[in-house]
Amino acid sequence: AMEKSYVSVFLLLVAISCALAAKDAGKKETKETKETTVKPKLPQTLSRGWGDQLIWTQTYEEALFRAKHSNKPLMIIHHLDDCPHSQALKKAFAESKDIQKLAEQFVLLNLVYETTDKNLSPDGQYVPRILFIDPSLTVRADITGRYSNRLYAYEPSDISLLYSNMQKAQKLLKTEL
Amino acid sequence: AMEKSYVSVFLLLVAISCALAAKDAGKKETKETKETTVKPKLPQTLSRGWGDQLIWTQTYEEALFRAKHSNKPLMIIHHLDDCPHSQALKKAFAESKDIQKLAEQFVLLNLVYETTDKNLSPDGQYVPRILFIDPSLTVRADITGRYSNRLYAYEPSDISLLYSNMQKAQKLLKTEL
């Protein structure tokens, strides 16, 4: 007898609200033009342009495992290719030598598709959105950016705030047992 | 007040039983020798050697989304870098032109870390293990290999069986509504 198991537990939520209103309609046109050109399409990288010299984990499960076992904090970047705010933040992130250097001290994950773990969206699903997780597997909901309506969003001009938040995440929580 | 959310829902199960008894201890030594040489370590690819010319998805969530929306079956390969059976199957998989060509018709995902979805381990977690999922998001538990104790395991010599199983997966299930 053929056994069927539906993977319905995994809701196909594609959470997509780009963090802040798109300012320049011009960019969209540029993007579409680019997409018609043929890209050398492969192989795809895990860095996706957020730092090709850094080591990136593939999945949330891998990232949690590595954070726990390496005792390093985990930094999760949610982003989207067609979100100009994500792209602008990525550029600032990749070009900042300080950020790239400090990022070596983290377990790193960048995601285009949301996980099913609600702990990763304390105030909703939007991009760009950066969350830190302590090696004790506690979401550092206390490490926030400047925007009260989207606590974990950053703009390119917030790069130094992001840097100091990364430093904050480096100070590990004590296990409370 | 600092809010802590533990990501305990995500059990850190690292499922690792390498499918069939390792036959050649010699290989292990070779592997260890190789690891002492300095590799140009980055950037990591999603293909991990299973077919650099193919398009690989990053996460299970992404793979389900793409399977559903492209109406292509999803092929999930669970493997481990330090499992000689996984490595041998990978070599056969990557070197088979027929397999590589047919694989273009699939949404593809290779995973080193298990997901939390139990539907992906109908008879346990082991590697190598290949499962097909219909675009209707039904696990094709009926598509199995040769080994009754590990239904979704394949050896390099099973490549032609794997090919015919891929063809089977191409015949999509009808939605039953």
CSV table of C-alpha atoms in Angstrom, one decimal, chain A:
chain,number,residue,atom,x,y,z
A,1,ALA,CA,0.0,0.0,0.0
A,2,MET,CA,1.3,3.4,-0.9
A,3,GLU,CA,1.7,5.5,2.1
A,4,LYS,CA,1.4,9.2,1.7
A,5,SER,CA,2.6,11.7,4.2
A,6,TYR,CA,1.7,15.3,3.5
A,7,VAL,CA,4.2,17.8,4.6
A,8,SER,CA,1.5,20.2,5.5
A,9,VAL,CA,3.2,21.0,8.8
A,10,PHE,CA,5.4,23.2,6.8
A,11,LEU,CA,3.3,26.1,5.9
A,12,LEU,CA,4.4,27.8,2.7
A,13,LEU,CA,4.5,31.3,4.1
A,14,VAL,CA,6.5,33.5,1.9
A,15,ALA,CA,6.8,36.5,4.2
A,16,ILE,CA,7.6,39.5,2.1
A,17,SER,CA,7.3,42.9,3.3
A,18,CYS,CA,10.2,45.0,2.3
A,19,ALA,CA,11.1,47.0,5.4
A,20,LEU,CA,10.7,50.6,4.5
A,21,ALA,CA,8.9,52.2,1.6
A,22,ALA,CA,10.8,51.9,-1.6
A,23,LYS,CA,12.2,55.3,-2.4
A,24,ASP,CA,13.4,54.9,-6.0
A,25,ALA,CA,11.2,53.4,-8.6
A,26,GLY,CA,14.1,53.7,-11.0
A,27,LYS,CA,15.9,50.8,-9.4
A,28,LYS,CA,13.2,48.4,-10.3
A,29,GLU,CA,13.6,49.1,-13.9
A,30,THR,CA,17.3,48.5,-13.8
A,31,LYS,CA,16.7,45.2,-12.1
A,32,GLU,CA,14.3,44.0,-14.7
A,33,THR,CA,16.7,45.0,-17.5
A,34,LYS,CA,19.4,43.0,-15.8
A,35,GLU,CA,17.3,39.9,-15.5
A,36,THR,CA,16.9,39.7,-19.3
A,37,THR,CA,20.7,39.3,-19.7
A,38,VAL,CA,22.0,35.8,-19.4
A,39,LYS,CA,23.8,35.2,-16.2
A,40,PRO,CA,26.4,32.5,-15.8
A,41,LYS,CA,24.1,30.9,-13.4
A,42,LEU,CA,26.1,28.4,-11.3
A,43,PRO,CA,27.2,27.2,-8.9
A,44,GLN,CA,25.2,29.2,-6.3
A,45,THR,CA,27.0,30.2,-3.1
A,46,LEU,CA,25.8,30.3,0.4
A,47,SER,CA,27.1,33.9,0.9
A,48,ARG,CA,24.9,35.4,-1.7
A,49,GLY,CA,27.1,38.4,-1.7
A,50,TRP,CA,27.0,39.1,2.1
A,51,GLY,CA,30.6,38.2,2.4
A,52,ASP,CA,32.2,35.7,0.1
A,53,GLN,CA,35.2,35.2,2.4
A,54,LEU,CA,33.0,34.3,5.4
A,55,ILE,CA,31.8,30.8,6.3
A,56,TRP,CA,28.0,30.6,5.9
A,57,THR,CA,25.8,27.8,7.2
A,58,GLN,CA,23.1,26.4,4.9
A,59,THR,CA,20.1,25.8,7.1
A,60,TYR,CA,18.7,26.9,10.4
A,61,GLU,CA,19.2,23.5,11.8
A,62,GLU,CA,22.9,23.5,10.9
A,63,ALA,CA,23.2,27.0,12.3
A,64,LEU,CA,21.7,26.2,15.7
A,65,PHE,CA,23.9,23.1,15.9
A,66,ARG,CA,27.0,25.0,15.1
A,67,ALA,CA,26.2,27.9,17.5
A,68,LYS,CA,25.6,25.5,20.3
A,69,HIS,CA,28.7,23.4,19.7
A,70,SER,CA,31.1,26.2,18.9
A,71,ASN,CA,29.8,28.5,21.6
A,72,LYS,CA,29.6,31.3,19.1
A,73,PRO,CA,26.5,33.5,18.7
A,74,LEU,CA,24.4,33.0,15.6
A,75,MET,CA,23.6,35.9,13.3
A,76,ILE,CA,20.6,35.4,11.0
A,77,ILE,CA,20.0,37.8,8.1
A,78,HIS,CA,16.6,37.6,6.4
A,79,HIS,CA,16.6,39.3,3.0
A,80,LEU,CA,15.2,39.2,-0.5
A,81,ASP,CA,16.8,39.6,-3.8
A,82,ASP,CA,14.1,41.9,-5.1
A,83,CYS,CA,14.0,44.2,-2.1
A,84,PRO,CA,16.1,47.3,-2.6
A,85,HIS,CA,16.6,47.8,1.1
A,86,SER,CA,18.0,44.3,1.5
A,87,GLN,CA,20.3,44.9,-1.4
A,88,ALA,CA,21.5,48.3,-0.1
A,89,LEU,CA,22.1,46.8,3.4
A,90,LYS,CA,24.0,43.9,1.8
A,91,LYS,CA,26.3,46.2,-0.1
A,92,ALA,CA,27.1,48.2,3.1
A,93,PHE,CA,27.5,44.9,5.0
A,94,ALA,CA,29.9,43.4,2.4
A,95,GLU,CA,31.9,46.6,2.0
A,96,SER,CA,32.5,47.2,5.7
A,97,LYS,CA,35.8,45.7,6.7
A,98,ASP,CA,35.0,46.1,10.4
A,99,ILE,CA,31.7,44.2,10.0
A,100,GLN,CA,33.3,41.5,7.9
A,101,LYS,CA,36.0,41.0,10.4
A,102,LEU,CA,33.7,40.8,13.4
A,103,ALA,CA,31.4,38.5,11.4
A,104,GLU,CA,34.1,35.9,11.5
A,105,GLN,CA,33.3,35.4,15.2
A,106,PHE,CA,29.8,34.4,14.4
A,107,VAL,CA,27.9,31.5,13.1
A,108,LEU,CA,26.3,33.0,10.0
A,109,LEU,CA,23.1,32.3,8.1
A,110,ASN,CA,21.4,34.3,5.4
A,111,LEU,CA,17.9,33.3,4.4
A,112,VAL,CA,15.6,34.2,1.6
A,113,TYR,CA,12.8,31.9,2.8
A,114,GLU,CA,11.4,32.1,6.3
A,115,THR,CA,11.8,29.2,8.7
A,116,THR,CA,8.8,27.8,10.5
A,117,ASP,CA,10.2,28.9,13.9
A,118,LYS,CA,8.1,31.8,15.2
A,119,ASN,CA,10.9,32.8,17.5
A,120,LEU,CA,12.6,34.3,14.5
A,121,SER,CA,9.9,36.8,13.9
A,122,PRO,CA,9.3,38.5,17.3
A,123,ASP,CA,7.6,41.5,15.6
A,124,GLY,CA,6.7,40.0,12.3
A,125,GLN,CA,8.3,38.8,9.1
A,126,TYR,CA,9.9,41.5,7.1
A,127,VAL,CA,13.2,42.1,5.3
A,128,PRO,CA,15.9,43.1,5.9
A,129,ARG,CA,15.8,41.7,9.4
A,130,ILE,CA,18.7,40.6,11.5
A,131,LEU,CA,18.5,38.5,14.6
A,132,PHE,CA,21.1,37.2,17.0
A,133,ILE,CA,20.9,33.9,18.9
A,134,ASP,CA,23.0,33.1,21.8
A,135,PRO,CA,24.8,29.8,21.9
A,136,SER,CA,22.4,28.9,24.7
A,137,LEU,CA,19.8,29.0,21.9
A,138,THR,CA,18.1,32.1,23.3
A,139,VAL,CA,16.9,34.6,20.7
A,140,ARG,CA,18.5,38.0,21.6
A,141,ALA,CA,15.2,39.9,21.2
A,142,ASP,CA,16.9,42.7,23.2
A,143,ILE,CA,19.3,43.5,20.4
A,144,THR,CA,17.4,45.9,18.2
A,145,GLY,CA,17.9,48.6,15.6
A,146,ARG,CA,16.5,52.1,15.4
A,147,TYR,CA,13.0,51.5,14.1
A,148,SER,CA,10.3,51.0,16.7
A,149,ASN,CA,7.8,49.4,14.2
A,150,ARG,CA,10.4,47.0,12.9
A,151,LEU,CA,12.8,46.3,15.7
A,152,TYR,CA,15.3,44.2,13.7
A,153,ALA,CA,15.5,46.2,10.5
A,154,TYR,CA,18.7,48.1,9.6
A,155,GLU,CA,19.4,50.6,6.9
A,156,PRO,CA,22.8,51.1,5.3
A,157,SER,CA,23.3,54.2,7.5
A,158,ASP,CA,22.8,51.9,10.6
A,159,ILE,CA,26.0,49.9,9.9
A,160,SER,CA,27.8,51.3,13.0
A,161,LEU,CA,24.7,50.4,15.1
A,162,LEU,CA,24.8,47.0,13.6
A,163,TYR,CA,28.5,46.7,14.5
A,164,SER,CA,27.8,47.6,18.1
A,165,ASN,CA,24.9,45.2,18.2
A,166,MET,CA,27.3,42.5,17.0
A,167,GLN,CA,29.6,43.4,19.9
A,168,LYS,CA,26.7,43.1,22.2
A,169,ALA,CA,25.8,39.6,20.9
A,170,GLN,CA,29.4,38.6,21.5
A,171,LYS,CA,28.8,39.0,25.2
A,172,LEU,CA,27.2,35.7,25.8
A,173,LEU,CA,24.3,35.1,28.2
A,174,LYS,CA,25.0,33.0,31.2
A,175,THR,CA,23.1,29.9,31.3
A,176,GLU,CA,20.6,30.3,34.1
A,177,LEU,CA,20.6,26.8,35.5
